[in-house]
Amino acid sequence: MLMTKKIRATIIWIMTFIFVFNSMSMVFASVDYPKKTVKSFSEADKIESMAIKERDRKILQGDIKIKSEEISPQYVDPGIGATRVIEDAWSTGYLYMDDEKYGIGDLIWDAVLTISGYFTTTVGNILLDIADLFFDIVDTNQVVTARLYHSYYYTEKLAQVWIEDKIWKTYYTSRNREWYRHEFGSYVNTAGATRTYTIDKTWDRGYSPIHIDVAPHYYDETYLTNQAYERWAIGLPAGFEDWTGVKR
């Protein structure tokens, strides 16, 4: 009877072990870190796509208010069917995180961070950029963090036609996408205070984009005005093109 209990206890223990092992295996098998990263970018892309669709909808409905479209009381009627190209720009405020490094400063100072191959820097460069702003000295014996982000800035050329309602109406839009970098860093200075800061390397601060995704005809205003005129003349809705070459 005693042996039976021992055998039963052993069997229960073995079955429990197998169950736990299989359960843990399933948990670890379900963890897919690359997909989580991809999923994050996919969600960001979805947000960008929704913002662009909303922008296009407003252009189609004439809801975009552009200062250069305002008509002066002294304006000269250019004549029905006249065309022109004006420029506008906008952004969504969404950030993509591209790269991150953290650890003891001395050990990762020269570690490289990149933004999709368009921009490369080091942990040390990011931290020194921030330290210079605050007249700090970084304590490299302590833990530091450096991150690179990028944001998008959309520039547009809107080809318009002067229509019967005595207004300029957009009939064709060409859109470029500019990439701008954002540098985040955290460290302990030699006074023992923790410093965190983000530097926005954007156009309004005098920085050039690190990359531009160019629409097929962005720099061909003759093509843009011809497209706008043809759409107006035959009654088609406004058309769009972007850096992917897609026309809508």
Short mmCIF file of C-alpha atoms in Angstrom, two decimals:
data_model
loop_
_atom_site.label_atom_id
_atom_site.label_comp_id
_atom_site.label_asym_id
_atom_site.label_seq_id
_atom_site.Cartn_x
_atom_site.Cartn_y
_atom_site.Cartn_z
CA MET A 1 0.00 0.00 0.00
CA LEU A 2 2.90 2.31 0.87
CA MET A 3 4.59 1.60 -2.48
CA THR A 4 1.34 2.34 -4.26
CA LYS A 5 1.16 5.76 -2.64
CA LYS A 6 4.77 6.48 -3.53
CA ILE A 7 4.21 5.39 -7.11
CA ARG A 8 1.06 7.48 -7.32
CA ALA A 9 2.88 10.50 -5.91
CA THR A 10 5.71 10.01 -8.38
CA ILE A 11 3.30 9.77 -11.30
CA ILE A 12 1.49 12.93 -10.20
CA TRP A 13 4.82 14.77 -9.85
CA ILE A 14 5.94 13.67 -13.32
CA MET A 15 2.62 14.68 -14.91
CA THR A 16 2.75 18.05 -13.16
CA PHE A 17 6.30 18.63 -14.39
CA ILE A 18 5.34 17.75 -17.96
CA PHE A 19 2.33 20.06 -17.84
CA VAL A 20 4.34 22.99 -16.48
CA PHE A 21 7.17 22.39 -18.96
CA ASN A 22 4.76 22.29 -21.90
CA SER A 23 2.95 25.39 -20.68
CA MET A 24 6.21 27.31 -20.37
CA SER A 25 7.30 26.11 -23.78
CA MET A 26 4.09 27.43 -25.29
CA VAL A 27 4.58 30.78 -23.56
CA PHE A 28 8.15 31.20 -24.76
CA ALA A 29 7.24 29.97 -28.22
CA SER A 30 4.60 32.68 -28.46
CA VAL A 31 7.09 35.45 -27.73
CA ASP A 32 8.25 36.91 -31.03
CA TYR A 33 10.28 40.04 -30.39
CA PRO A 34 10.92 40.96 -34.03
CA LYS A 35 7.19 40.89 -34.72
CA LYS A 36 6.54 43.14 -31.75
CA THR A 37 8.94 45.64 -33.24
CA VAL A 38 7.34 45.31 -36.66
CA LYS A 39 3.91 45.62 -35.08
CA SER A 40 4.94 48.92 -33.51
CA PHE A 41 5.98 50.31 -36.88
CA SER A 42 2.82 48.90 -38.45
CA GLU A 43 0.70 50.76 -35.92
CA ALA A 44 2.64 53.94 -36.63
CA ASP A 45 2.17 53.45 -40.37
CA LYS A 46 -1.55 52.98 -39.78
CA ILE A 47 -1.73 56.29 -37.92
CA GLU A 48 0.17 58.04 -40.71
CA SER A 49 -2.09 56.48 -43.33
CA MET A 50 -5.22 57.64 -41.51
CA ALA A 51 -3.82 61.17 -41.20
CA ILE A 52 -3.02 61.28 -44.92
CA LYS A 53 -6.49 60.03 -45.85
CA GLU A 54 -8.04 62.72 -43.67
CA ARG A 55 -5.83 65.34 -45.30
CA ASP A 56 -6.85 64.14 -48.77
CA ARG A 57 -10.51 64.21 -47.76
CA LYS A 58 -10.19 67.86 -46.69
CA ILE A 59 -8.46 68.75 -49.95
CA LEU A 60 -11.25 67.07 -51.94
CA GLN A 61 -13.89 68.97 -49.98
CA GLY A 62 -12.00 72.26 -50.11
CA ASP A 63 -11.65 72.39 -46.32
CA ILE A 64 -7.91 73.13 -46.35
CA LYS A 65 -7.34 76.80 -45.59
CA ILE A 66 -4.09 77.98 -47.16
CA LYS A 67 -3.01 81.57 -46.67
CA SER A 68 -1.87 81.93 -50.27
CA GLU A 69 -5.40 81.03 -51.40
CA GLU A 70 -6.95 84.13 -49.82
CA ILE A 71 -8.34 86.46 -52.46
CA SER A 72 -7.55 90.15 -52.14
CA PRO A 73 -10.36 92.63 -52.86
CA GLN A 74 -8.06 94.05 -55.56
CA TYR A 75 -7.50 90.70 -57.27
CA VAL A 76 -7.47 90.37 -61.05
CA ASP A 77 -9.72 87.63 -62.37
CA PRO A 78 -7.32 85.22 -64.12
CA GLY A 79 -10.12 83.76 -66.24
CA ILE A 80 -12.03 80.50 -65.95
CA GLY A 81 -9.68 77.56 -66.46
CA ALA A 82 -6.51 79.39 -65.40
CA THR A 83 -4.07 77.23 -63.42
CA ARG A 84 -1.44 77.72 -60.77
CA VAL A 85 0.62 75.73 -58.24
CA ILE A 86 0.87 76.65 -54.56
CA GLU A 87 2.78 74.98 -51.75
CA ASP A 88 1.74 73.82 -48.31
CA ALA A 89 3.22 71.61 -45.58
CA TRP A 90 2.05 69.75 -42.47
CA SER A 91 2.94 66.98 -40.02
CA THR A 92 1.17 64.57 -37.68
CA GLY A 93 3.40 64.82 -34.60
CA TYR A 94 3.91 61.06 -34.53
CA LEU A 95 7.42 59.77 -33.67
CA TYR A 96 9.06 56.55 -34.80
CA MET A 97 11.67 55.15 -32.42
CA ASP A 98 14.52 53.79 -34.55
CA ASP A 99 17.34 52.81 -32.20
CA GLU A 100 18.27 52.71 -28.52
CA LYS A 101 21.37 51.98 -26.45
CA TYR A 102 21.76 51.96 -22.68
CA GLY A 103 24.41 50.86 -20.22
CA ILE A 104 27.49 52.15 -18.40
CA GLY A 105 28.69 55.22 -20.26
CA ASP A 106 32.32 54.14 -20.62
CA LEU A 107 31.25 50.81 -22.13
CA ILE A 108 28.79 52.07 -24.76
CA TRP A 109 30.14 55.56 -25.51
CA ASP A 110 31.10 54.65 -29.08
CA ALA A 111 28.08 52.39 -29.76
CA VAL A 112 26.40 53.29 -33.06
CA LEU A 113 22.73 54.25 -33.50
CA THR A 114 21.04 54.64 -36.88
CA ILE A 115 17.81 55.75 -38.54
CA SER A 116 17.06 53.32 -41.38
CA GLY A 117 20.56 53.82 -42.77
CA TYR A 118 19.83 57.50 -43.54
CA PHE A 119 21.56 58.86 -40.43
CA THR A 120 24.17 57.42 -38.08
CA THR A 121 25.63 58.70 -34.82
CA THR A 122 27.01 57.40 -31.51
CA VAL A 123 25.83 57.37 -27.92
CA GLY A 124 28.59 59.80 -27.01
CA ASN A 125 27.63 62.30 -29.71
CA ILE A 126 24.01 62.38 -28.56
CA LEU A 127 24.94 62.84 -24.91
CA LEU A 128 27.51 65.55 -25.67
CA ASP A 129 24.94 67.46 -27.76
CA ILE A 130 22.68 67.54 -24.71
CA ALA A 131 25.45 68.17 -22.17
CA ASP A 132 26.62 71.20 -24.16
CA LEU A 133 23.17 72.77 -23.84
CA PHE A 134 23.30 72.53 -20.05
CA PHE A 135 27.06 73.08 -19.59
CA ASP A 136 27.20 69.59 -18.08
CA ILE A 137 29.94 67.00 -17.82
CA VAL A 138 28.63 63.46 -18.26
CA ASP A 139 29.63 60.97 -15.56
CA THR A 140 30.52 58.05 -17.81
CA ASN A 141 30.80 55.68 -14.83
CA GLN A 142 27.02 55.79 -14.50
CA VAL A 143 24.21 54.37 -16.63
CA VAL A 144 23.32 56.38 -19.73
CA THR A 145 20.61 56.06 -22.38
CA ALA A 146 20.54 57.29 -25.97
CA ARG A 147 17.73 57.01 -28.49
CA LEU A 148 17.08 58.08 -32.05
CA TYR A 149 13.61 58.88 -33.35
CA HIS A 150 12.38 60.30 -36.62
CA SER A 151 9.29 62.22 -37.63
CA TYR A 152 7.73 63.01 -40.99
CA TYR A 153 7.06 66.43 -42.48
CA TYR A 154 4.89 66.45 -45.59
CA THR A 155 5.42 69.09 -48.27
CA GLU A 156 2.79 69.50 -50.95
CA LYS A 157 2.34 71.14 -54.30
CA LEU A 158 -1.31 71.78 -55.03
CA ALA A 159 -2.23 72.39 -58.67
CA GLN A 160 -5.36 74.53 -58.83
CA VAL A 161 -7.87 75.74 -61.39
CA TRP A 162 -9.82 79.01 -61.31
CA ILE A 163 -13.42 77.84 -61.55
CA GLU A 164 -16.82 79.40 -62.23
CA ASP A 165 -17.36 80.13 -58.52
CA LYS A 166 -14.46 82.63 -58.71
CA ILE A 167 -12.23 80.57 -56.45
CA TRP A 168 -9.08 78.51 -56.83
CA LYS A 169 -9.87 74.81 -56.47
CA THR A 170 -7.26 72.08 -56.02
CA TYR A 171 -7.47 69.34 -58.65
CA TYR A 172 -4.10 67.65 -58.27
CA THR A 173 -1.72 67.24 -55.32
CA SER A 174 1.87 65.98 -55.30
CA ARG A 175 3.27 65.12 -51.87
CA ASN A 176 6.84 64.57 -50.65
CA ARG A 177 7.77 63.13 -47.25
CA GLU A 178 10.75 64.57 -45.37
CA TRP A 179 12.48 62.71 -42.51
CA TYR A 180 13.71 64.66 -39.46
CA ARG A 181 15.65 63.25 -36.54
CA HIS A 182 15.07 63.57 -32.80
CA GLU A 183 17.80 62.70 -30.28
CA PHE A 184 16.98 61.64 -26.71
CA GLY A 185 19.55 61.18 -23.99
CA SER A 186 19.71 60.60 -20.25
CA TYR A 187 22.75 60.60 -17.99
CA VAL A 188 24.08 61.60 -14.58
CA ASN A 189 26.21 64.74 -14.55
CA THR A 190 29.27 65.19 -12.34
CA ALA A 191 27.12 67.06 -9.81
CA GLY A 192 25.11 63.86 -9.34
CA ALA A 193 21.91 65.08 -11.01
CA THR A 194 20.05 63.02 -13.59
CA ARG A 195 19.54 64.85 -16.86
CA THR A 196 17.07 63.88 -19.61
CA TYR A 197 16.44 65.84 -22.78
CA THR A 198 15.29 65.54 -26.38
CA ILE A 199 16.76 67.63 -29.19
CA ASP A 200 14.48 68.13 -32.19
CA LYS A 201 16.58 68.47 -35.35
CA THR A 202 13.72 69.89 -37.41
CA TRP A 203 13.40 72.37 -40.27
CA ASP A 204 12.13 75.21 -38.08
CA ARG A 205 15.39 75.01 -36.11
CA GLY A 206 17.52 75.26 -39.19
CA TYR A 207 18.14 71.55 -39.81
CA SER A 208 17.86 69.82 -43.17
CA PRO A 209 15.96 66.54 -43.54
CA ILE A 210 18.05 63.38 -43.28
CA HIS A 211 16.10 61.93 -46.21
CA ILE A 212 13.33 62.92 -48.63
CA ASP A 213 10.87 60.51 -50.23
CA VAL A 214 10.03 62.22 -53.52
CA ALA A 215 6.80 62.00 -55.51
CA PRO A 216 7.28 61.25 -59.25
CA HIS A 217 6.28 64.70 -60.56
CA TYR A 218 6.83 66.94 -57.53
CA TYR A 219 9.30 69.15 -59.38
CA ASP A 220 7.40 69.18 -62.69
CA GLU A 221 4.82 71.93 -62.31
CA THR A 222 3.80 71.70 -65.97
CA TYR A 223 2.72 68.11 -65.40
CA LEU A 224 0.85 69.07 -62.22
CA THR A 225 -1.09 71.92 -63.84
CA ASN A 226 -1.91 69.78 -66.88
CA GLN A 227 -3.30 67.08 -64.59
CA ALA A 228 -5.36 69.64 -62.70
CA TYR A 229 -6.73 71.23 -65.88
CA GLU A 230 -7.67 67.89 -67.46
CA ARG A 231 -9.49 66.74 -64.33
CA TRP A 232 -11.43 70.00 -64.14
CA ALA A 233 -12.23 69.99 -67.87
CA ILE A 234 -13.72 66.47 -67.94
CA GLY A 235 -15.29 66.59 -64.49
CA LEU A 236 -13.02 64.20 -62.60
CA PRO A 237 -12.39 64.51 -58.85
CA ALA A 238 -9.06 65.77 -57.54
CA GLY A 239 -6.06 63.46 -58.02
CA PHE A 240 -3.12 62.69 -55.77
CA GLU A 241 0.38 61.28 -56.01
CA ASP A 242 2.99 60.67 -53.33
CA TRP A 243 6.46 59.19 -52.88
CA THR A 244 5.14 55.67 -53.52
CA GLY A 245 4.09 56.71 -57.00
CA VAL A 246 0.48 55.83 -56.25
CA LYS A 247 -2.11 57.97 -58.01
CA ARG A 248 -5.56 58.25 -56.54
#
